[in-house]
PDB file of C-alpha atoms in Angstrom:
ATOM      1  CA  MET A   1     109.548  99.161 103.561  1.00 60.00           C
ATOM      2  CA  ALA A   2     112.201  97.257 105.065  1.00 62.00           C
ATOM      3  CA  ASN A   3     115.651  98.218 103.616  1.00 70.00           C
ATOM      4  CA  PHE A   4     118.039  95.641 101.656  1.00 71.00           C
ATOM      5  CA  ASN A   5     120.622  95.046 104.653  1.00 78.00           C
ATOM      6  CA  THR A   6     117.062  94.615 106.762  1.00 82.00           C
ATOM      7  CA  HIS A   7     115.529  92.102 104.160  1.00 77.00           C
ATOM      8  CA  LEU A   8     119.205  90.656 104.071  1.00 80.00           C
ATOM      9  CA  ASN A   9     119.677  90.007 107.683  1.00 86.00           C
ATOM     10  CA  GLY A  10     116.483  89.058 108.570  1.00 88.00           C
ATOM     11  CA  ALA A  11     116.172  85.833 106.242  1.00 88.00           C
ATOM     12  CA  PHE A  12     119.432  85.108 107.256  1.00 91.00           C
ATOM     13  CA  ALA A  13     118.354  85.309 110.913  1.00 93.00           C
ATOM     14  CA  VAL A  14     115.497  83.286 110.540  1.00 93.00           C
ATOM     15  CA  SER A  15     116.434  81.045 107.916  1.00 92.00           C
ATOM     16  CA  GLY A  16     119.443  80.466 110.043  1.00 92.00           C
ATOM     17  CA  ILE A  17     117.242  79.523 113.335  1.00 93.00           C
ATOM     18  CA  ILE A  18     115.410  76.817 111.794  1.00 93.00           C
ATOM     19  CA  GLY A  19     117.765  75.192 109.778  1.00 92.00           C
ATOM     20  CA  LEU A  20     120.017  74.718 112.698  1.00 90.00           C
ATOM     21  CA  THR A  21     116.934  73.352 114.465  1.00 89.00           C
ATOM     22  CA  VAL A  22     116.298  71.291 111.161  1.00 90.00           C
ATOM     23  CA  TYR A  23     119.591  69.875 111.221  1.00 90.00           C
ATOM     24  CA  LYS A  24     119.881  69.293 114.504  1.00 86.00           C
ATOM     25  CA  ALA A  25     116.839  66.976 114.774  1.00 85.00           C
ATOM     26  CA  GLY A  26     118.947  65.019 112.352  1.00 86.00           C
ATOM     27  CA  LEU A  27     116.132  65.504 109.153  1.00 90.00           C
ATOM     28  CA  ILE A  28     119.079  67.137 107.136  1.00 90.00           C
ATOM     29  CA  ASN A  29     122.539  66.594 106.492  1.00 90.00           C
ATOM     30  CA  ASP A  30     125.566  69.378 106.673  1.00 89.00           C
ATOM     31  CA  ALA A  31     125.016  70.189 102.964  1.00 88.00           C
ATOM     32  CA  GLY A  32     120.983  70.805 103.252  1.00 89.00           C
ATOM     33  CA  PHE A  33     121.329  72.733 106.223  1.00 92.00           C
ATOM     34  CA  LEU A  34     124.028  74.606 104.593  1.00 91.00           C
ATOM     35  CA  MET A  35     121.599  74.909 101.048  1.00 90.00           C
ATOM     36  CA  CYS A  36     118.532  75.912 103.621  1.00 92.00           C
ATOM     37  CA  VAL A  37     119.890  78.557 104.944  1.00 92.00           C
ATOM     38  CA  ALA A  38     120.639  80.106 101.088  1.00 89.00           C
ATOM     39  CA  LEU A  39     118.334  79.605  99.841  1.00 89.00           C
ATOM     40  CA  GLY A  40     115.837  80.982 102.386  1.00 91.00           C
ATOM     41  CA  THR A  41     118.313  84.275 102.285  1.00 89.00           C
ATOM     42  CA  ILE A  42     117.644  83.990  98.748  1.00 84.00           C
ATOM     43  CA  GLY A  43     113.742  84.643  99.613  1.00 86.00           C
ATOM     44  CA  GLY A  44     114.171  87.015 101.596  1.00 85.00           C
ATOM     45  CA  LEU A  45     114.900  89.167  98.649  1.00 80.00           C
ATOM     46  CA  LEU A  46     112.806  87.784  95.981  1.00 78.00           C
ATOM     47  CA  PRO A  47     109.811  90.106  96.543  1.00 78.00           C
ATOM     48  CA  ASP A  48     112.066  92.769  95.638  1.00 73.00           C
ATOM     49  CA  LEU A  49     112.499  92.296  91.724  1.00 67.00           C
ATOM     50  CA  ASP A  50     109.793  94.058  90.921  1.00 59.00           C
ATOM     51  CA  SER A  51     111.923  96.906  91.767  1.00 60.00           C
ATOM     52  CA  ASP A  52     114.094  98.927  89.594  1.00 53.00           C
ATOM     53  CA  ASN A  53     116.793  99.901  91.778  1.00 58.00           C
ATOM     54  CA  SER A  54     116.984  97.028  93.685  1.00 59.00           C
ATOM     55  CA  THR A  55     120.098  95.401  94.885  1.00 62.00           C
ATOM     56  CA  PRO A  56     118.664  91.999  94.244  1.00 61.00           C
ATOM     57  CA  ILE A  57     117.758  92.526  90.746  1.00 63.00           C
ATOM     58  CA  LYS A  58     120.266  94.491  89.547  1.00 67.00           C
ATOM     59  CA  LEU A  59     122.601  92.020  90.797  1.00 68.00           C
ATOM     60  CA  GLY A  60     120.509  89.124  90.015  1.00 62.00           C
ATOM     61  CA  PHE A  61     120.902  90.613  86.157  1.00 65.00           C
ATOM     62  CA  ASN A  62     124.449  91.047  86.337  1.00 72.00           C
ATOM     63  CA  ILE A  63     125.415  87.417  87.044  1.00 70.00           C
ATOM     64  CA  ALA A  64     122.549  86.473  84.641  1.00 68.00           C
ATOM     65  CA  SER A  65     124.119  88.427  82.143  1.00 77.00           C
ATOM     66  CA  PHE A  66     127.667  87.148  82.553  1.00 76.00           C
ATOM     67  CA  ILE A  67     126.358  83.471  82.244  1.00 72.00           C
ATOM     68  CA  PHE A  68     124.398  84.071  79.229  1.00 77.00           C
ATOM     69  CA  ALA A  69     127.517  85.483  77.845  1.00 84.00           C
ATOM     70  CA  PHE A  70     129.679  82.784  79.156  1.00 82.00           C
ATOM     71  CA  GLY A  71     127.402  80.391  77.814  1.00 79.00           C
ATOM     72  CA  LEU A  72     126.871  82.089  74.033  1.00 84.00           C
ATOM     73  CA  VAL A  73     131.221  81.934  73.987  1.00 86.00           C
ATOM     74  CA  MET A  74     131.099  78.101  74.879  1.00 82.00           C
ATOM     75  CA  HIS A  75     128.553  77.355  72.504  1.00 79.00           C
ATOM     76  CA  TRP A  76     130.667  79.345  69.407  1.00 84.00           C
ATOM     77  CA  ARG A  77     133.975  78.136  70.741  1.00 82.00           C
ATOM     78  CA  SER A  78     135.008  76.079  67.989  1.00 83.00           C
ATOM     79  CA  GLU A  79     133.635  78.356  65.305  1.00 84.00           C
ATOM     80  CA  LEU A  80     134.653  82.159  66.308  1.00 84.00           C
ATOM     81  CA  SER A  81     137.668  83.592  65.912  1.00 87.00           C
ATOM     82  CA  LEU A  82     139.203  85.873  68.940  1.00 85.00           C
ATOM     83  CA  ILE A  83     137.969  88.699  67.832  1.00 89.00           C
ATOM     84  CA  ALA A  84     134.074  87.516  66.955  1.00 89.00           C
ATOM     85  CA  LEU A  85     134.843  85.637  70.507  1.00 88.00           C
ATOM     86  CA  ILE A  86     135.168  89.061  72.302  1.00 89.00           C
ATOM     87  CA  ALA A  87     132.026  90.472  70.715  1.00 92.00           C
ATOM     88  CA  LEU A  88     129.838  88.124  70.635  1.00 90.00           C
ATOM     89  CA  TRP A  89     130.486  88.005  74.526  1.00 89.00           C
ATOM     90  CA  LEU A  90     129.862  92.079  74.527  1.00 91.00           C
ATOM     91  CA  ALA A  91     127.025  91.921  72.574  1.00 92.00           C
ATOM     92  CA  GLY A  92     125.288  89.108  74.738  1.00 87.00           C
ATOM     93  CA  TYR A  93     126.194  90.882  78.049  1.00 86.00           C
ATOM     94  CA  GLY A  94     125.026  94.096  76.931  1.00 87.00           C
ATOM     95  CA  PHE A  95     121.579  92.175  75.532  1.00 86.00           C
ATOM     96  CA  MET A  96     121.016  90.724  78.885  1.00 80.00           C
ATOM     97  CA  ARG A  97     122.066  93.609  81.064  1.00 76.00           C
ATOM     98  CA  TYR A  98     120.707  96.082  79.159  1.00 78.00           C
ATOM     99  CA  VAL A  99     117.724  95.110  76.422  1.00 80.00           C
ATOM    100  CA  VAL A 100     116.393  92.561  78.827  1.00 74.00           C
ATOM    101  CA  PHE A 101     117.313  94.265  81.715  1.00 72.00           C
ATOM    102  CA  ARG A 102     115.222  97.124  80.131  1.00 71.00           C
ATOM    103  CA  LEU A 103     112.421  94.870  79.092  1.00 67.00           C
ATOM    104  CA  PHE A 104     111.455  93.674  82.473  1.00 62.00           C
ATOM    105  CA  THR A 105     111.780  96.407  84.544  1.00 61.00           C
ATOM    106  CA  SER A 106     109.275  98.321  81.864  1.00 57.00           C
ATOM    107  CA  MET A 107     106.874  95.309  82.504  1.00 50.00           C
ATOM    108  CA  THR A 108     107.277  95.256  86.315  1.00 51.00           C
ATOM    109  CA  VAL A 109     105.319  97.751  89.242  1.00 50.00           C
ATOM    110  CA  HIS A 110     107.043  97.491  92.186  1.00 50.00           C
ATOM    111  CA  ARG A 111     104.506  95.874  94.654  1.00 51.00           C
ATOM    112  CA  GLY A 112     102.664  94.470  91.684  1.00 60.00           C
ATOM    113  CA  VAL A 113     102.089  90.928  91.602  1.00 71.00           C
ATOM    114  CA  ILE A 114     106.073  89.513  91.863  1.00 75.00           C
ATOM    115  CA  HIS A 115     105.340  91.172  95.344  1.00 76.00           C
ATOM    116  CA  SER A 116     102.603  89.182  96.932  1.00 84.00           C
ATOM    117  CA  VAL A 117     102.416  85.700  99.059  1.00 88.00           C
ATOM    118  CA  PRO A 118     100.737  83.669  95.400  1.00 89.00           C
ATOM    119  CA  TYR A 119     103.744  84.661  93.602  1.00 86.00           C
ATOM    120  CA  MET A 120     106.616  83.602  96.272  1.00 89.00           C
ATOM    121  CA  ALA A 121     104.253  79.998  96.683  1.00 92.00           C
ATOM    122  CA  ILE A 122     104.495  79.529  92.698  1.00 90.00           C
ATOM    123  CA  LEU A 123     108.421  80.214  93.580  1.00 88.00           C
ATOM    124  CA  GLY A 124     109.303  77.849  96.158  1.00 91.00           C
ATOM    125  CA  LEU A 125     106.746  75.009  94.708  1.00 92.00           C
ATOM    126  CA  GLY A 126     108.516  75.313  91.445  1.00 90.00           C
ATOM    127  CA  LEU A 127     111.550  74.691  93.272  1.00 90.00           C
ATOM    128  CA  THR A 128     110.083  71.535  94.515  1.00 93.00           C
ATOM    129  CA  TYR A 129     109.421  70.716  91.536  1.00 92.00           C
ATOM    130  CA  LEU A 130     112.959  71.045  90.005  1.00 89.00           C
ATOM    131  CA  SER A 131     114.633  69.861  93.032  1.00 89.00           C
ATOM    132  CA  TYR A 132     112.334  66.391  92.990  1.00 92.00           C
ATOM    133  CA  TYR A 133     111.814  65.529  89.554  1.00 91.00           C
ATOM    134  CA  GLY A 134     115.057  67.655  87.700  1.00 87.00           C
ATOM    135  CA  LEU A 135     117.571  67.238  90.193  1.00 84.00           C
ATOM    136  CA  HIS A 136     116.198  63.855  92.033  1.00 89.00           C
ATOM    137  CA  ASN A 137     116.852  65.088  95.232  1.00 90.00           C
ATOM    138  CA  SER A 138     114.656  63.140  98.276  1.00 92.00           C
ATOM    139  CA  LEU A 139     111.121  64.043  99.553  1.00 93.00           C
ATOM    140  CA  ALA A 140     112.259  65.557 102.822  1.00 93.00           C
ATOM    141  CA  VAL A 141     114.834  67.382 100.825  1.00 93.00           C
ATOM    142  CA  SER A 142     113.008  68.611  98.229  1.00 94.00           C
ATOM    143  CA  TRP A 143     110.201  70.483 100.195  1.00 96.00           C
ATOM    144  CA  PHE A 144     112.765  71.553 102.781  1.00 95.00           C
ATOM    145  CA  TYR A 145     114.269  73.645  99.664  1.00 94.00           C
ATOM    146  CA  GLY A 146     110.604  75.103  98.895  1.00 93.00           C
ATOM    147  CA  LEU A 147     109.557  75.995 102.130  1.00 95.00           C
ATOM    148  CA  PHE A 148     112.996  77.607 102.952  1.00 95.00           C
ATOM    149  CA  LEU A 149     112.416  79.996  99.831  1.00 91.00           C
ATOM    150  CA  PHE A 150     108.618  80.494 100.588  1.00 94.00           C
ATOM    151  CA  GLY A 151     110.086  81.248 104.517  1.00 93.00           C
ATOM    152  CA  GLY A 152     112.369  83.312 103.370  1.00 91.00           C
ATOM    153  CA  ALA A 153     110.160  85.520 101.075  1.00 89.00           C
ATOM    154  CA  MET A 154     107.654  85.674 104.249  1.00 91.00           C
ATOM    155  CA  VAL A 155     109.930  87.443 106.357  1.00 91.00           C
ATOM    156  CA  HIS A 156     110.489  90.467 103.470  1.00 87.00           C
ATOM    157  CA  LEU A 157     106.488  90.665 103.509  1.00 87.00           C
ATOM    158  CA  THR A 158     106.394  90.696 106.945  1.00 88.00           C
ATOM    159  CA  LEU A 159     109.037  92.587 107.908  1.00 86.00           C
ATOM    160  CA  ASP A 160     107.606  95.147 104.858  1.00 79.00           C
ATOM    161  CA  GLU A 161     104.485  95.430 107.050  1.00 79.00           C
ATOM    162  CA  MET A 162     106.186  96.097 110.404  1.00 79.00           C
ATOM    163  CA  TYR A 163     108.105  98.776 108.493  1.00 71.00           C
ATOM    164  CA  SER A 164     104.813 100.166 107.639  1.00 64.00           C
ATOM    165  CA  VAL A 165     103.624 100.973 111.154  1.00 52.00           C
ATOM    166  CA  ASN A 166     105.061 104.680 112.198  1.00 47.00           C
ATOM    167  CA  LEU A 167     105.317 103.182 116.135  1.00 40.00           C
ATOM    168  CA  SER A 168     105.822 106.874 117.173  1.00 44.00           C
ATOM    169  CA  GLY A 169     102.458 107.549 116.383  1.00 45.00           C
ATOM    170  CA  MET A 170     100.863 104.655 115.969  1.00 47.00           C
ATOM    171  CA  THR A 171      99.461 104.849 113.101  1.00 49.00           C
ATOM    172  CA  LEU A 172     100.093 103.052 109.999  1.00 48.00           C
ATOM    173  CA  LYS A 173     102.168 104.644 106.889  1.00 53.00           C
ATOM    174  CA  ARG A 174     100.482 104.860 103.188  1.00 52.00           C
ATOM    175  CA  SER A 175     102.696 101.704 102.520  1.00 49.00           C
ATOM    176  CA  ALA A 176     100.253  99.343 104.761  1.00 52.00           C
ATOM    177  CA  GLY A 177      98.672  96.880 102.969  1.00 54.00           C
ATOM    178  CA  THR A 178     101.030  96.858  99.758  1.00 58.00           C
ATOM    179  CA  ALA A 179     103.152  94.230 100.937  1.00 63.00           C
ATOM    180  CA  MET A 180     101.694  91.039 102.268  1.00 68.00           C
ATOM    181  CA  LYS A 181      99.346  91.128  99.418  1.00 74.00           C
ATOM    182  CA  PHE A 182      96.922  87.918  98.640  1.00 77.00           C
ATOM    183  CA  TYR A 183      94.668  89.923  95.766  1.00 72.00           C
ATOM    184  CA  GLN A 184      94.593  93.659  94.245  1.00 74.00           C
ATOM    185  CA  HIS A 185      91.973  94.100  92.333  1.00 72.00           C
ATOM    186  CA  LYS A 186      93.256  96.819  89.612  1.00 73.00           C
ATOM    187  CA  ASP A 187      95.665  93.623  89.269  1.00 70.00           C
ATOM    188  CA  LYS A 188      92.652  91.156  89.082  1.00 79.00           C
ATOM    189  CA  GLN A 189      93.582  89.314  85.579  1.00 83.00           C
ATOM    190  CA  TRP A 190      97.524  88.774  86.972  1.00 80.00           C
ATOM    191  CA  TYR A 191      95.840  87.474  90.089  1.00 84.00           C
ATOM    192  CA  LEU A 192      93.540  84.758  88.350  1.00 88.00           C
ATOM    193  CA  LEU A 193      96.558  83.490  86.436  1.00 87.00           C
ATOM    194  CA  LEU A 194      98.684  83.301  89.688  1.00 87.00           C
ATOM    195  CA  TYR A 195      95.628  81.136  91.277  1.00 92.00           C
ATOM    196  CA  VAL A 196      95.406  78.635  88.654  1.00 92.00           C
ATOM    197  CA  LEU A 197      98.957  78.184  88.005  1.00 91.00           C
ATOM    198  CA  LEU A 198      99.535  78.077  92.054  1.00 91.00           C
ATOM    199  CA  GLY A 199      95.983  75.464  92.071  1.00 92.00           C
ATOM    200  CA  LEU A 200      97.723  73.888  89.533  1.00 92.00           C
ATOM    201  CA  LEU A 201     101.155  73.056  91.101  1.00 91.00           C
ATOM    202  CA  VAL A 202      99.330  72.092  94.362  1.00 91.00           C
ATOM    203  CA  TYR A 203      96.896  69.349  92.454  1.00 91.00           C
ATOM    204  CA  ALA A 204     100.673  67.915  91.254  1.00 89.00           C
ATOM    205  CA  ALA A 205     102.976  68.566  94.023  1.00 89.00           C
ATOM    206  CA  PRO A 206     105.370  65.983  94.514  1.00 92.00           C
ATOM    207  CA  PRO A 207     103.739  64.178  97.517  1.00 92.00           C
ATOM    208  CA  PHE A 208     103.380  65.754 100.902  1.00 93.00           C
ATOM    209  CA  ALA A 209     101.682  63.376 103.411  1.00 92.00           C
ATOM    210  CA  PRO A 210     105.478  61.038 103.607  1.00 92.00           C
ATOM    211  CA  PHE A 211     106.601  64.082 104.106  1.00 93.00           C
ATOM    212  CA  TRP A 212     104.676  65.760 106.724  1.00 93.00           C
ATOM    213  CA  GLU A 213     104.485  61.657 108.394  1.00 92.00           C
ATOM    214  CA  GLN A 214     108.553  62.661 109.049  1.00 90.00           C
ATOM    215  CA  LEU A 215     107.501  65.723 110.930  1.00 90.00           C
ATOM    216  CA  ARG A 216     105.926  64.313 113.010  1.00 89.00           C
ATOM    217  CA  ASP A 217     107.377  61.342 114.311  1.00 88.00           C
ATOM    218  CA  PRO A 218     108.562  62.268 117.385  1.00 86.00           C
ATOM    219  CA  ALA A 219     112.105  60.315 117.230  1.00 84.00           C
ATOM    220  CA  PRO A 220     114.585  63.498 115.026  1.00 80.00           C
ATOM    221  CA  TRP A 221     112.638  66.236 117.984  1.00 81.00           C
ATOM    222  CA  ALA A 222     113.208  63.650 120.722  1.00 80.00           C
ATOM    223  CA  GLN A 223     117.309  63.726 119.612  1.00 73.00           C
ATOM    224  CA  LEU A 224     116.307  67.827 119.489  1.00 72.00           C
ATOM    225  CA  LYS A 225     114.979  67.836 123.112  1.00 68.00           C
ATOM    226  CA  VAL A 226     118.724  66.405 124.261  1.00 66.00           C
ATOM    227  CA  GLY A 227     121.057  68.791 122.741  1.00 56.00           C
ATOM    228  CA  VAL A 228     119.060  72.126 123.966  1.00 60.00           C
ATOM    229  CA  LEU A 229     120.828  73.709 126.524  1.00 56.00           C
ATOM    230  CA  PRO A 230     124.337  73.585 126.824  1.00 57.00           C
ATOM    231  CA  ALA A 231     125.828  70.336 128.969  1.00 51.00           C
ATOM    232  CA  LEU A 232     126.864  72.592 131.629  1.00 46.00           C
ATOM    233  CA  ILE A 233     123.351  74.342 131.609  1.00 48.00           C
ATOM    234  CA  ASP A 234     121.592  71.150 131.649  1.00 49.00           C
ATOM    235  CA  ASN A 235     123.577  70.103 134.520  1.00 52.00           C
ATOM    236  CA  LEU A 236     122.858  73.145 136.719  1.00 49.00           C
ATOM    237  CA  ASN A 237     119.413  72.310 136.492  1.00 53.00           C
ATOM    238  CA  ARG A 238     119.532  68.947 137.631  1.00 53.00           C
TER     239      ARG A 238
END
């Protein structure tokens, strides 16, 4: 399978190109463009959350541990002494970093249900829900956020499948078919749960039709066509 740098660079490149296209068409603003590229890049790392030794999971749990410890200290700051707060900080960090992390890694198997298309679709839809209903962003922005996260994850899974092909002998490695998964019989109960949850999310999702109509509007794409080539090349072609 592809390594961390390949996933990071691949997701960043694809998200950047698509993000620039959408931004140039006027469908998102400056902040939306930066957020979409960031979410697409993060999405390119998400499928490896089930890998005990992956860089994303270690980095993610380190950040979560710091945030958890900081939250504990802020909550109890006016009631505890300095020594007690330091002890609470260390205990909170240690609990998240070692107890919760060990529990999480013991319950997940690399390239299990997390490393699958329906799981990533749930994360993408979940982000759309959070953006639209929780953060009260616009419908278009919320759908772009979810789609970019999901798209970055699809780049990850695609790269893993591409790396499962031995180009020198044009043969498939043992890892072929374990990345871009929609179902795995040994985890059928988990996949049943995933698809039920995905179906519920799709059914109650923020309206998609207005967003789709906005994408189909020819005006933004006409604006994009005008500035697709540098002025010098455009003048030479006339």
